[in-house]
Structures are given as structure tokens and as C-alpha cells.
mmCIF file with all atom_site columns, C-alpha atoms in Angstrom:
data_model
loop_
_atom_site.group_PDB
_atom_site.id
_atom_site.type_symbol
_atom_site.label_atom_id
_atom_site.label_alt_id
_atom_site.label_comp_id
_atom_site.label_asym_id
_atom_site.label_entity_id
_atom_site.label_seq_id
_atom_site.pdbx_PDB_ins_code
_atom_site.Cartn_x
_atom_site.Cartn_y
_atom_site.Cartn_z
_atom_site.occupancy
_atom_site.B_iso_or_equiv
_atom_site.pdbx_formal_charge
_atom_site.auth_seq_id
_atom_site.auth_comp_id
_atom_site.auth_asym_id
_atom_site.auth_atom_id
_atom_site.pdbx_PDB_model_num
ATOM 1   C CA . UNK A 1 1   ? 11.343  154.760 131.817 1.00 51.00 ? 14  UNK A CA 1
ATOM 2   C CA . UNK A 1 2   ? 13.110  156.202 129.019 1.00 59.00 ? 15  UNK A CA 1
ATOM 3   C CA . UNK A 1 3   ? 16.037  158.328 129.611 1.00 58.00 ? 16  UNK A CA 1
ATOM 4   C CA . UNK A 1 4   ? 17.187  160.688 127.031 1.00 67.00 ? 17  UNK A CA 1
ATOM 5   C CA . UNK A 1 5   ? 20.716  161.493 127.000 1.00 74.00 ? 18  UNK A CA 1
ATOM 6   C CA . UNK A 1 6   ? 21.800  164.977 126.265 1.00 73.00 ? 19  UNK A CA 1
ATOM 7   C CA . UNK A 1 7   ? 25.200  165.479 125.058 1.00 81.00 ? 20  UNK A CA 1
ATOM 8   C CA . UNK A 1 8   ? 27.646  167.545 126.948 1.00 80.00 ? 21  UNK A CA 1
ATOM 9   C CA . UNK A 1 9   ? 27.700  170.192 124.238 1.00 82.00 ? 22  UNK A CA 1
ATOM 10  C CA . UNK A 1 10  ? 23.930  170.442 124.134 1.00 82.00 ? 23  UNK A CA 1
ATOM 11  C CA . UNK A 1 11  ? 23.896  170.790 127.887 1.00 81.00 ? 24  UNK A CA 1
ATOM 12  C CA . UNK A 1 12  ? 26.418  173.614 127.735 1.00 84.00 ? 25  UNK A CA 1
ATOM 13  C CA . UNK A 1 13  ? 24.487  175.323 124.943 1.00 83.00 ? 26  UNK A CA 1
ATOM 14  C CA . UNK A 1 14  ? 21.274  175.047 126.916 1.00 83.00 ? 27  UNK A CA 1
ATOM 15  C CA . UNK A 1 15  ? 22.891  176.456 130.070 1.00 84.00 ? 28  UNK A CA 1
ATOM 16  C CA . UNK A 1 16  ? 24.553  179.212 128.074 1.00 87.00 ? 29  UNK A CA 1
ATOM 17  C CA . UNK A 1 17  ? 21.269  180.262 126.509 1.00 87.00 ? 30  UNK A CA 1
ATOM 18  C CA . UNK A 1 18  ? 19.595  180.276 129.945 1.00 87.00 ? 31  UNK A CA 1
ATOM 19  C CA . UNK A 1 19  ? 22.427  182.335 131.374 1.00 88.00 ? 32  UNK A CA 1
ATOM 20  C CA . UNK A 1 20  ? 22.127  184.784 128.471 1.00 88.00 ? 33  UNK A CA 1
ATOM 21  C CA . UNK A 1 21  ? 18.383  185.091 129.113 1.00 89.00 ? 34  UNK A CA 1
ATOM 22  C CA . UNK A 1 22  ? 19.015  185.696 132.816 1.00 88.00 ? 35  UNK A CA 1
ATOM 23  C CA . UNK A 1 23  ? 21.730  188.262 132.076 1.00 89.00 ? 36  UNK A CA 1
ATOM 24  C CA . UNK A 1 24  ? 19.440  190.027 129.641 1.00 89.00 ? 37  UNK A CA 1
ATOM 25  C CA . UNK A 1 25  ? 16.619  190.021 132.211 1.00 89.00 ? 38  UNK A CA 1
ATOM 26  C CA . UNK A 1 26  ? 18.961  191.283 134.928 1.00 87.00 ? 39  UNK A CA 1
ATOM 27  C CA . UNK A 1 27  ? 20.265  193.969 132.584 1.00 86.00 ? 40  UNK A CA 1
ATOM 28  C CA . UNK A 1 28  ? 16.707  195.046 131.712 1.00 85.00 ? 41  UNK A CA 1
ATOM 29  C CA . UNK A 1 29  ? 15.737  195.095 135.385 1.00 85.00 ? 42  UNK A CA 1
ATOM 30  C CA . UNK A 1 30  ? 18.784  197.210 136.218 1.00 83.00 ? 43  UNK A CA 1
ATOM 31  C CA . UNK A 1 31  ? 17.965  199.644 133.442 1.00 82.00 ? 44  UNK A CA 1
ATOM 32  C CA . UNK A 1 32  ? 14.362  199.845 134.642 1.00 83.00 ? 45  UNK A CA 1
ATOM 33  C CA . UNK A 1 33  ? 15.501  200.504 138.232 1.00 82.00 ? 46  UNK A CA 1
ATOM 34  C CA . UNK A 1 34  ? 17.985  203.088 137.000 1.00 81.00 ? 47  UNK A CA 1
ATOM 35  C CA . UNK A 1 35  ? 15.206  204.859 135.097 1.00 78.00 ? 48  UNK A CA 1
ATOM 36  C CA . UNK A 1 36  ? 12.979  204.727 138.180 1.00 75.00 ? 49  UNK A CA 1
ATOM 37  C CA . UNK A 1 37  ? 15.781  206.046 140.389 1.00 76.00 ? 50  UNK A CA 1
ATOM 38  C CA . UNK A 1 38  ? 16.512  208.870 137.944 1.00 75.00 ? 51  UNK A CA 1
ATOM 39  C CA . UNK A 1 39  ? 12.823  209.688 137.798 1.00 71.00 ? 52  UNK A CA 1
ATOM 40  C CA . UNK A 1 40  ? 12.569  209.657 141.585 1.00 69.00 ? 53  UNK A CA 1
ATOM 41  C CA . UNK A 1 41  ? 15.676  211.809 141.890 1.00 72.00 ? 54  UNK A CA 1
ATOM 42  C CA . UNK A 1 42  ? 14.331  214.269 139.342 1.00 69.00 ? 55  UNK A CA 1
ATOM 43  C CA . UNK A 1 43  ? 10.896  214.177 140.917 1.00 66.00 ? 56  UNK A CA 1
ATOM 44  C CA . UNK A 1 44  ? 12.375  214.559 144.396 1.00 66.00 ? 57  UNK A CA 1
ATOM 45  C CA . UNK A 1 45  ? 14.574  217.443 143.390 1.00 69.00 ? 58  UNK A CA 1
ATOM 46  C CA . UNK A 1 46  ? 11.664  219.156 141.630 1.00 69.00 ? 59  UNK A CA 1
ATOM 47  C CA . UNK A 1 47  ? 9.484   218.784 144.699 1.00 71.00 ? 60  UNK A CA 1
ATOM 48  C CA . UNK A 1 48  ? 12.317  219.960 146.872 1.00 73.00 ? 61  UNK A CA 1
ATOM 49  C CA . UNK A 1 49  ? 12.806  223.070 144.734 1.00 71.00 ? 62  UNK A CA 1
ATOM 50  C CA . UNK A 1 50  ? 9.072   223.699 144.598 1.00 75.00 ? 63  UNK A CA 1
ATOM 51  C CA . UNK A 1 51  ? 8.829   223.299 148.380 1.00 75.00 ? 64  UNK A CA 1
ATOM 52  C CA . UNK A 1 52  ? 11.773  225.603 148.976 1.00 72.00 ? 65  UNK A CA 1
ATOM 53  C CA . UNK A 1 53  ? 10.151  228.256 146.784 1.00 79.00 ? 66  UNK A CA 1
ATOM 54  C CA . UNK A 1 54  ? 6.534   227.825 147.850 1.00 79.00 ? 67  UNK A CA 1
ATOM 55  C CA . UNK A 1 55  ? 6.943   227.327 151.588 1.00 81.00 ? 68  UNK A CA 1
ATOM 56  C CA . UNK A 1 56  ? 8.302   230.828 152.325 1.00 84.00 ? 69  UNK A CA 1
ATOM 57  C CA . UNK A 1 57  ? 5.820   232.371 149.909 1.00 83.00 ? 70  UNK A CA 1
ATOM 58  C CA . UNK A 1 58  ? 2.836   230.643 151.497 1.00 83.00 ? 71  UNK A CA 1
ATOM 59  C CA . UNK A 1 59  ? 4.104   231.275 155.027 1.00 84.00 ? 72  UNK A CA 1
ATOM 60  C CA . UNK A 1 60  ? 4.832   234.894 154.191 1.00 81.00 ? 73  UNK A CA 1
ATOM 61  C CA . UNK A 1 61  ? 1.399   235.374 152.654 1.00 80.00 ? 74  UNK A CA 1
ATOM 62  C CA . UNK A 1 62  ? -0.429  233.963 155.667 1.00 79.00 ? 75  UNK A CA 1
ATOM 63  C CA . UNK A 1 63  ? 1.799   235.908 158.064 1.00 79.00 ? 76  UNK A CA 1
ATOM 64  C CA . UNK A 1 64  ? 1.241   239.132 156.152 1.00 78.00 ? 77  UNK A CA 1
ATOM 65  C CA . UNK A 1 65  ? -2.486  238.567 155.828 1.00 74.00 ? 78  UNK A CA 1
ATOM 66  C CA . UNK A 1 66  ? -3.070  237.676 159.479 1.00 73.00 ? 79  UNK A CA 1
ATOM 67  C CA . UNK A 1 67  ? -0.751  240.441 160.689 1.00 70.00 ? 80  UNK A CA 1
ATOM 68  C CA . UNK A 1 68  ? -2.366  243.029 158.460 1.00 67.00 ? 81  UNK A CA 1
ATOM 69  C CA . UNK A 1 69  ? -5.812  241.929 159.525 1.00 63.00 ? 82  UNK A CA 1
ATOM 70  C CA . UNK A 1 70  ? -5.004  242.085 163.240 1.00 62.00 ? 83  UNK A CA 1
ATOM 71  C CA . UNK A 1 71  ? -3.235  245.411 162.785 1.00 58.00 ? 84  UNK A CA 1
ATOM 72  C CA . UNK A 1 72  ? -6.238  246.868 161.021 1.00 58.00 ? 85  UNK A CA 1
ATOM 73  C CA . UNK A 1 73  ? -8.541  245.694 163.777 1.00 55.00 ? 86  UNK A CA 1
ATOM 74  C CA . UNK A 1 74  ? -6.227  247.026 166.473 1.00 55.00 ? 87  UNK A CA 1
ATOM 75  C CA . UNK A 1 75  ? -5.558  250.415 164.938 1.00 55.00 ? 88  UNK A CA 1
ATOM 76  C CA . UNK A 1 76  ? -9.057  251.052 163.650 1.00 61.00 ? 89  UNK A CA 1
ATOM 77  C CA . UNK A 1 77  ? -10.905 250.163 166.842 1.00 64.00 ? 90  UNK A CA 1
ATOM 78  C CA . UNK A 1 78  ? -8.914  249.680 170.017 1.00 66.00 ? 91  UNK A CA 1
ATOM 79  C CA . UNK A 1 79  ? -5.816  251.651 169.158 1.00 64.00 ? 92  UNK A CA 1
ATOM 80  C CA . UNK A 1 80  ? -7.656  254.636 167.784 1.00 65.00 ? 93  UNK A CA 1
ATOM 81  C CA . UNK A 1 81  ? -9.936  254.816 170.813 1.00 71.00 ? 94  UNK A CA 1
ATOM 82  C CA . UNK A 1 82  ? -7.019  254.495 173.245 1.00 71.00 ? 95  UNK A CA 1
ATOM 83  C CA . UNK A 1 83  ? -4.954  257.099 171.401 1.00 67.00 ? 96  UNK A CA 1
ATOM 84  C CA . UNK A 1 84  ? -7.921  259.459 171.251 1.00 69.00 ? 97  UNK A CA 1
ATOM 85  C CA . UNK A 1 85  ? -8.593  259.075 174.983 1.00 73.00 ? 98  UNK A CA 1
ATOM 86  C CA . UNK A 1 86  ? -4.927  259.748 175.816 1.00 70.00 ? 99  UNK A CA 1
ATOM 87  C CA . UNK A 1 87  ? -4.810  262.794 173.577 1.00 71.00 ? 100 UNK A CA 1
ATOM 88  C CA . UNK A 1 88  ? -8.078  264.077 175.036 1.00 75.00 ? 101 UNK A CA 1
ATOM 89  C CA . UNK A 1 89  ? -6.761  263.608 178.609 1.00 75.00 ? 102 UNK A CA 1
ATOM 90  C CA . UNK A 1 90  ? -3.483  265.319 177.717 1.00 77.00 ? 103 UNK A CA 1
ATOM 91  C CA . UNK A 1 91  ? -5.339  268.295 176.249 1.00 78.00 ? 104 UNK A CA 1
ATOM 92  C CA . UNK A 1 92  ? -7.519  268.515 179.355 1.00 79.00 ? 105 UNK A CA 1
ATOM 93  C CA . UNK A 1 93  ? -4.466  268.218 181.607 1.00 77.00 ? 106 UNK A CA 1
ATOM 94  C CA . UNK A 1 94  ? -2.603  270.883 179.682 1.00 81.00 ? 107 UNK A CA 1
ATOM 95  C CA . UNK A 1 95  ? -5.597  273.218 179.823 1.00 83.00 ? 108 UNK A CA 1
ATOM 96  C CA . UNK A 1 96  ? -6.029  272.664 183.564 1.00 80.00 ? 109 UNK A CA 1
ATOM 97  C CA . UNK A 1 97  ? -2.297  273.053 184.250 1.00 82.00 ? 110 UNK A CA 1
ATOM 98  C CA . UNK A 1 98  ? -2.289  276.471 182.604 1.00 85.00 ? 111 UNK A CA 1
ATOM 99  C CA . UNK A 1 99  ? -5.377  277.600 184.553 1.00 87.00 ? 112 UNK A CA 1
ATOM 100 C CA . UNK A 1 100 ? -5.201  279.489 187.862 1.00 87.00 ? 113 UNK A CA 1
ATOM 101 C CA . UNK A 1 101 ? -6.029  276.375 189.903 1.00 86.00 ? 114 UNK A CA 1
ATOM 102 C CA . UNK A 1 102 ? -3.370  274.400 188.056 1.00 85.00 ? 115 UNK A CA 1
ATOM 103 C CA . UNK A 1 103 ? -0.723  277.036 188.746 1.00 88.00 ? 116 UNK A CA 1
ATOM 104 C CA . UNK A 1 104 ? -1.753  277.159 192.430 1.00 88.00 ? 117 UNK A CA 1
ATOM 105 C CA . UNK A 1 105 ? -1.509  273.345 192.639 1.00 86.00 ? 118 UNK A CA 1
ATOM 106 C CA . UNK A 1 106 ? 1.932   273.490 191.012 1.00 86.00 ? 119 UNK A CA 1
ATOM 107 C CA . UNK A 1 107 ? 3.131   276.039 193.580 1.00 88.00 ? 120 UNK A CA 1
ATOM 108 C CA . UNK A 1 108 ? 1.761   273.850 196.397 1.00 87.00 ? 121 UNK A CA 1
ATOM 109 C CA . UNK A 1 109 ? 3.543   270.844 194.842 1.00 87.00 ? 122 UNK A CA 1
ATOM 110 C CA . UNK A 1 110 ? 6.860   272.731 194.767 1.00 90.00 ? 123 UNK A CA 1
ATOM 111 C CA . UNK A 1 111 ? 6.599   273.561 198.487 1.00 90.00 ? 124 UNK A CA 1
ATOM 112 C CA . UNK A 1 112 ? 5.468   270.038 199.476 1.00 85.00 ? 125 UNK A CA 1
ATOM 113 C CA . UNK A 1 113 ? 2.082   271.199 200.784 1.00 86.00 ? 126 UNK A CA 1
ATOM 114 C CA . UNK A 1 114 ? 0.107   269.354 198.085 1.00 85.00 ? 127 UNK A CA 1
ATOM 115 C CA . UNK A 1 115 ? 1.295   265.940 199.273 1.00 84.00 ? 128 UNK A CA 1
ATOM 116 C CA . UNK A 1 116 ? 0.474   266.837 202.872 1.00 87.00 ? 129 UNK A CA 1
ATOM 117 C CA . UNK A 1 117 ? -3.083  267.834 201.914 1.00 86.00 ? 130 UNK A CA 1
ATOM 118 C CA . UNK A 1 118 ? -3.694  264.812 199.663 1.00 85.00 ? 131 UNK A CA 1
ATOM 119 C CA . UNK A 1 119 ? -2.443  262.316 202.263 1.00 84.00 ? 132 UNK A CA 1
ATOM 120 C CA . UNK A 1 120 ? -3.872  264.149 205.305 1.00 86.00 ? 133 UNK A CA 1
ATOM 121 C CA . UNK A 1 121 ? -0.454  263.970 206.929 1.00 86.00 ? 134 UNK A CA 1
ATOM 122 C CA . UNK A 1 122 ? -0.220  267.340 208.672 1.00 88.00 ? 135 UNK A CA 1
ATOM 123 C CA . UNK A 1 123 ? 0.499   267.631 212.404 1.00 90.00 ? 136 UNK A CA 1
ATOM 124 C CA . UNK A 1 124 ? -2.709  267.078 214.359 1.00 90.00 ? 137 UNK A CA 1
ATOM 125 C CA . UNK A 1 125 ? -4.693  266.144 211.261 1.00 90.00 ? 138 UNK A CA 1
ATOM 126 C CA . UNK A 1 126 ? -6.931  263.092 211.254 1.00 88.00 ? 139 UNK A CA 1
ATOM 127 C CA . UNK A 1 127 ? -9.231  261.173 208.921 1.00 87.00 ? 140 UNK A CA 1
ATOM 128 C CA . UNK A 1 128 ? -12.794 260.096 209.524 1.00 87.00 ? 141 UNK A CA 1
ATOM 129 C CA . UNK A 1 129 ? -15.164 257.956 207.522 1.00 85.00 ? 142 UNK A CA 1
ATOM 130 C CA . UNK A 1 130 ? -18.466 259.728 206.953 1.00 83.00 ? 143 UNK A CA 1
ATOM 131 C CA . UNK A 1 131 ? -21.165 258.393 204.615 1.00 81.00 ? 144 UNK A CA 1
ATOM 132 C CA . UNK A 1 132 ? -18.754 255.708 203.373 1.00 79.00 ? 145 UNK A CA 1
ATOM 133 C CA . UNK A 1 133 ? -16.267 258.400 202.348 1.00 83.00 ? 146 UNK A CA 1
ATOM 134 C CA . UNK A 1 134 ? -12.916 259.350 203.858 1.00 86.00 ? 147 UNK A CA 1
ATOM 135 C CA . UNK A 1 135 ? -12.538 262.939 204.997 1.00 88.00 ? 148 UNK A CA 1
ATOM 136 C CA . UNK A 1 136 ? -9.516  264.807 206.344 1.00 90.00 ? 149 UNK A CA 1
ATOM 137 C CA . UNK A 1 137 ? -9.811  267.293 209.199 1.00 91.00 ? 150 UNK A CA 1
ATOM 138 C CA . UNK A 1 138 ? -6.858  269.504 210.208 1.00 90.00 ? 151 UNK A CA 1
ATOM 139 C CA . UNK A 1 139 ? -8.239  269.894 213.736 1.00 86.00 ? 152 UNK A CA 1
ATOM 140 C CA . UNK A 1 140 ? -11.352 269.623 215.884 1.00 84.00 ? 153 UNK A CA 1
ATOM 141 C CA . UNK A 1 141 ? -14.303 271.853 215.039 1.00 84.00 ? 154 UNK A CA 1
ATOM 142 C CA . UNK A 1 142 ? -12.878 272.935 211.678 1.00 86.00 ? 155 UNK A CA 1
ATOM 143 C CA . UNK A 1 143 ? -13.937 272.184 208.122 1.00 88.00 ? 156 UNK A CA 1
ATOM 144 C CA . UNK A 1 144 ? -12.310 269.372 206.198 1.00 89.00 ? 157 UNK A CA 1
ATOM 145 C CA . UNK A 1 145 ? -12.308 267.877 202.754 1.00 88.00 ? 158 UNK A CA 1
ATOM 146 C CA . UNK A 1 146 ? -12.873 264.580 201.029 1.00 87.00 ? 159 UNK A CA 1
ATOM 147 C CA . UNK A 1 147 ? -9.664  262.766 200.221 1.00 86.00 ? 160 UNK A CA 1
ATOM 148 C CA . UNK A 1 148 ? -9.557  262.188 196.458 1.00 81.00 ? 161 UNK A CA 1
ATOM 149 C CA . UNK A 1 149 ? -7.033  259.337 196.790 1.00 67.00 ? 162 UNK A CA 1
ATOM 150 C CA . UNK A 1 150 ? -8.982  257.479 199.504 1.00 64.00 ? 163 UNK A CA 1
ATOM 151 C CA . UNK A 1 151 ? -9.839  254.597 197.142 1.00 61.00 ? 164 UNK A CA 1
ATOM 152 C CA . UNK A 1 152 ? -6.125  253.783 197.092 1.00 59.00 ? 165 UNK A CA 1
ATOM 153 C CA . UNK A 1 153 ? -5.889  253.975 200.886 1.00 54.00 ? 166 UNK A CA 1
ATOM 154 C CA . UNK A 1 154 ? -9.211  252.630 202.172 1.00 49.00 ? 167 UNK A CA 1
ATOM 155 C CA . UNK A 1 155 ? -10.908 251.202 199.061 1.00 46.00 ? 168 UNK A CA 1
ATOM 156 C CA . UNK A 1 156 ? -13.731 253.774 199.267 1.00 47.00 ? 169 UNK A CA 1
ATOM 157 C CA . UNK A 1 157 ? -14.639 256.154 196.447 1.00 48.00 ? 170 UNK A CA 1
ATOM 158 C CA . UNK A 1 158 ? -15.139 259.869 197.078 1.00 47.00 ? 171 UNK A CA 1
ATOM 159 C CA . UNK A 1 159 ? -16.635 262.803 195.206 1.00 46.00 ? 172 UNK A CA 1
ATOM 160 C CA . UNK A 1 160 ? -14.107 265.570 194.465 1.00 46.00 ? 173 UNK A CA 1
ATOM 161 C CA . UNK A 1 161 ? -13.608 268.800 196.442 1.00 45.00 ? 174 UNK A CA 1
ATOM 162 C CA . UNK A 1 162 ? -16.496 268.990 198.904 1.00 46.00 ? 175 UNK A CA 1
ATOM 163 C CA . UNK A 1 163 ? -15.923 270.881 202.159 1.00 45.00 ? 176 UNK A CA 1
ATOM 164 C CA . UNK A 1 164 ? -17.099 269.240 205.362 1.00 49.00 ? 177 UNK A CA 1
ATOM 165 C CA . UNK A 1 165 ? -17.757 270.431 208.888 1.00 48.00 ? 178 UNK A CA 1
ATOM 166 C CA . UNK A 1 166 ? -16.149 268.388 211.670 1.00 48.00 ? 179 UNK A CA 1
ATOM 167 C CA . UNK A 1 167 ? -18.902 267.348 214.103 1.00 45.00 ? 180 UNK A CA 1
#
């Protein structure tokens, strides 16, 4: 085997050149990473800014659109029909209240007689079920009336204002 001897100076020169190559490579790698980091920072900040701007806009758009759509459905169909029914009932109630019967009922309400009649709670009064309807009789052998609020009391529905004869 042949051995080649390298002088000390050649050895140092060779190591120095290798070290320079490694330093240059390390320096280039650091610069490349720095560029990548800057790019990622810029890219990240851009996406962050875009997200901060777009997220509320997109959320607001969908919230507005879905809210507007549900509001239109509610107010054009359900809400309008409900409001119309309430207004119609209020007009009918106001018309009835200003009629003669309405004024008589108001006077009976002020004296407390209306509650007594509607609940069949007078002295000696009693209720009977006839034809699946509840009737109130103020005594024996006298006429009575159907109780209009019997569905709340007995769970039975009644026609309004029909006079009965106690049998």
C-alpha cells in the first residue's frame, strides 16, 4: 500500500476550503430560510387581514340574507294573517261593545251579575248535562241557558245563547 503524505499546510488549506464551502452553504441555507420565513409571515399576515375583512362580510351577508328571507316569509304569510285576524276581531269586538247588547253586558259586568250568570254560581242554581252540553238552571221548573264557558269547566262544547226548559 502506498501512502501519500500530505503536508501540514496542504491539510490546513484543504480543511479551510471545506470549512469555507460549509459556511457558504450554511449562509445560503439561512438566507433561503429567512426568505421562506418572510414569505410565510407576509403570506400569513395577508391571509389574516383577508380573513379579518372577509369573515364579518360573509357572516353579515348570510345573516342578512337568511334573516330577510325568514322575515319576508313571516310577515307576508303568517304575520299578515295573524295581524288581520286580530284587527278583524278587534273591529268586531268594538262594534259589539257599542251595541245595545254590549252595553247591557257591560252594565251586568259592573254589578257582578255577568260572572254569576256565566259561572252558574247564583244561590240555588245548578248545572245539568243535556245532549252532551252543560246548561245552567236558576231553579226547578224554570228555563235555563247553555253555559258558553263549559268547555273550560267540563270539556264539552256548547252552542251560544239557547234557552232551555228544566224538565
